GROMACS .gro file of C-alpha atoms in nm:
model
  150
    1MET     CA    1   9.154  14.797   8.441
    2PRO     CA    2   8.863  14.793   8.195
    3SER     CA    3   8.624  15.083   8.172
    4PHE     CA    4   8.359  15.187   7.926
    5SER     CA    5   8.164  15.508   7.880
    6SER     CA    6   7.913  15.640   7.634
    7THR     CA    7   7.673  15.929   7.592
    8ARG     CA    8   7.378  15.883   7.366
    9ARG     CA    9   7.101  16.118   7.254
   10VAL     CA   10   6.769  15.940   7.302
   11TRP     CA   11   6.435  16.051   7.162
   12HIS     CA   12   6.237  15.985   7.479
   13SER     CA   13   6.182  16.210   7.777
   14ALA     CA   14   6.449  16.222   8.047
   15GLN     CA   15   6.196  16.107   8.308
   16ASN     CA   16   6.091  15.805   8.102
   17MET     CA   17   6.451  15.699   8.044
   18TYR     CA   18   6.536  15.748   8.410
   19GLU     CA   19   6.240  15.530   8.511
   20LEU     CA   20   6.371  15.252   8.285
   21VAL     CA   21   6.721  15.270   8.433
   22ARG     CA   22   6.600  15.286   8.795
   23ASP     CA   23   6.367  14.986   8.752
   24VAL     CA   24   6.646  14.736   8.810
   25GLU     CA   25   6.411  14.445   8.876
   26GLN     CA   26   6.313  14.446   8.506
   27TYR     CA   27   6.673  14.415   8.379
   28PRO     CA   28   6.657  14.036   8.324
   29GLN     CA   29   6.383  14.095   8.064
   30PHE     CA   30   6.603  14.295   7.827
   31LEU     CA   31   6.961  14.356   7.944
   32PRO     CA   32   7.244  14.154   7.785
   33LEU     CA   33   7.402  13.896   8.019
   34CYS     CA   34   7.155  13.969   8.301
   35GLU     CA   35   6.993  13.640   8.393
   36ALA     CA   36   6.843  13.741   8.728
   37LEU     CA   37   6.823  14.036   8.963
   38VAL     CA   38   6.684  14.022   9.316
   39VAL     CA   39   6.646  14.329   9.537
   40LYS     CA   40   6.726  14.220   9.892
   41SER     CA   41   6.659  14.550  10.072
   42ARG     CA   42   6.548  14.909  10.018
   43GLU     CA   43   6.592  15.215  10.235
   44GLU     CA   44   6.567  15.593  10.209
   45ARG     CA   45   6.871  15.796  10.307
   46ASN     CA   46   6.935  16.166  10.248
   47GLY     CA   47   6.663  16.190   9.984
   48LYS     CA   48   6.793  15.891   9.788
   49GLU     CA   49   6.671  15.533   9.766
   50ILE     CA   50   6.939  15.272   9.841
   51LEU     CA   51   6.896  14.915   9.719
   52ILE     CA   52   7.102  14.609   9.799
   53ALA     CA   53   7.063  14.367   9.510
   54ASP     CA   54   7.208  14.045   9.373
   55MET     CA   55   7.256  14.026   8.998
   56THR     CA   56   7.335  13.703   8.817
   57VAL     CA   57   7.517  13.742   8.488
   58ALA     CA   58   7.549  13.447   8.255
   59TYR     CA   59   7.702  13.364   7.922
   60LYS     CA   60   7.724  13.010   7.787
   61PHE     CA   61   7.873  12.800   8.068
   62VAL     CA   62   7.980  13.092   8.288
   63ARG     CA   63   7.744  13.216   8.559
   64GLU     CA   64   7.836  13.460   8.835
   65THR     CA   65   7.630  13.640   9.098
   66TYR     CA   66   7.742  13.958   9.264
   67GLY     CA   67   7.596  14.182   9.529
   68SER     CA   68   7.567  14.553   9.470
   69ARG     CA   69   7.462  14.875   9.634
   70VAL     CA   70   7.241  15.080   9.404
   71VAL     CA   71   7.180  15.447   9.484
   72LEU     CA   72   6.882  15.604   9.307
   73ASP     CA   73   6.897  15.984   9.299
   74ASP     CA   74   6.556  16.077   9.156
   75ARG     CA   75   6.609  16.451   9.186
   76ARG     CA   76   6.922  16.446   8.965
   77ARG     CA   77   6.817  16.143   8.756
   78ARG     CA   78   7.131  15.953   8.847
   79VAL     CA   79   7.193  15.591   8.934
   80PHE     CA   80   7.514  15.475   9.103
   81VAL     CA   81   7.606  15.107   9.139
   82GLU     CA   82   7.899  14.954   9.327
   83ALA     CA   83   7.978  14.588   9.384
   84ILE     CA   84   7.982  14.476   9.746
   85SER     CA   85   8.034  14.102   9.699
   86GLY     CA   86   8.107  13.846   9.432
   87PRO     CA   87   8.371  13.818   9.160
   88PHE     CA   88   8.457  14.188   9.133
   89GLN     CA   89   8.750  14.351   9.303
   90ARG     CA   90   8.587  14.678   9.197
   91LEU     CA   91   8.276  14.774   9.004
   92ASP     CA   92   8.175  15.137   8.966
   93ASN     CA   93   7.876  15.200   8.741
   94ARG     CA   94   7.702  15.536   8.686
   95TRP     CA   95   7.402  15.642   8.481
   96THR     CA   96   7.312  16.008   8.434
   97ILE     CA   97   7.007  16.119   8.238
   98ARG     CA   98   7.014  16.482   8.119
   99GLU     CA   99   6.710  16.649   7.968
  100VAL     CA  100   6.763  16.812   7.628
  101ASP     CA  101   6.397  16.905   7.579
  102GLU     CA  102   6.065  16.748   7.673
  103ASN     CA  103   6.103  16.475   7.408
  104SER     CA  104   6.475  16.395   7.422
  105CYS     CA  105   6.761  16.342   7.662
  106ASP     CA  106   7.124  16.241   7.681
  107VAL     CA  107   7.190  15.911   7.853
  108GLU     CA  108   7.539  15.886   8.000
  109PHE     CA  109   7.668  15.543   8.097
  110TYR     CA  110   8.000  15.475   8.269
  111ILE     CA  111   8.142  15.154   8.412
  112ASP     CA  112   8.482  15.071   8.555
  113TYR     CA  113   8.548  14.722   8.683
  114GLU     CA  114   8.812  14.471   8.783
  115PHE     CA  115   8.764  14.105   8.860
  116LYS     CA  116   8.923  13.955   9.171
  117SER     CA  117   9.100  13.685   8.973
  118ARG     CA  118   9.309  13.714   8.660
  119PRO     CA  119   9.163  13.393   8.506
  120LEU     CA  120   8.810  13.527   8.548
  121GLN     CA  121   8.917  13.858   8.392
  122LEU     CA  122   9.058  13.672   8.092
  123LEU     CA  123   8.750  13.451   8.064
  124MET     CA  124   8.480  13.715   8.108
  125GLY     CA  125   8.650  14.046   8.026
  126SER     CA  126   8.588  14.055   7.651
  127MET     CA  127   8.233  13.927   7.699
  128PHE     CA  128   8.164  14.208   7.949
  129ASP     CA  129   8.319  14.468   7.719
  130TYR     CA  130   8.090  14.352   7.437
  131ALA     CA  131   7.782  14.354   7.661
  132PHE     CA  132   7.853  14.702   7.800
  133GLY     CA  133   7.870  14.830   7.446
  134LYS     CA  134   7.517  14.698   7.394
  135PHE     CA  135   7.365  14.834   7.716
  136SER     CA  136   7.251  15.169   7.578
  137ASP     CA  137   7.102  14.993   7.273
  138ALA     CA  138   6.908  14.763   7.506
  139PHE     CA  139   6.763  15.056   7.702
  140VAL     CA  140   6.666  15.247   7.387
  141LYS     CA  141   6.498  14.939   7.242
  142ARG     CA  142   6.314  14.885   7.571
  143ALA     CA  143   6.202  15.251   7.575
  144ASP     CA  144   6.074  15.216   7.217
  145GLU     CA  145   5.874  14.905   7.321
  146ILE     CA  146   5.723  15.068   7.629
  147TYR     CA  147   5.676  15.430   7.519
  148GLY     CA  148   5.647  15.384   7.144
  149LEU     CA  149   5.880  15.480   6.863
  150PRO     CA  150   5.978  15.846   6.865
   0.00000   0.00000   0.00000
């Protein structure tokens, strides 16, 4: 089923980029297709923060909400997301931020997903593929707005 991955050199610090990725509640302000995101619970487990969140994605007349488990690994600057309810049969999303030097980092993004229904896959698949291709651009633009142009 569909998957997408990218690695991009970003001219912001690894910590700043990680903070942007981990701040999921701000996603509706800048992330393509993300209409709403509500964190329903937070807990600490084994040195990681675990969120349960509902994200609503929308495009034209299509609107879907799915539940996800988000694992924030601050020590390794990694974010893992998996769907736990909604239209996905499977959704595996990973972000890894690797420091290059104090002013730059590599942002790795990976997503693998499958919708529960074939009609929904046909309807939303190409739209999701397009949006995922724009995710790293959205985060870089957001970093430029918050931290200034490099």
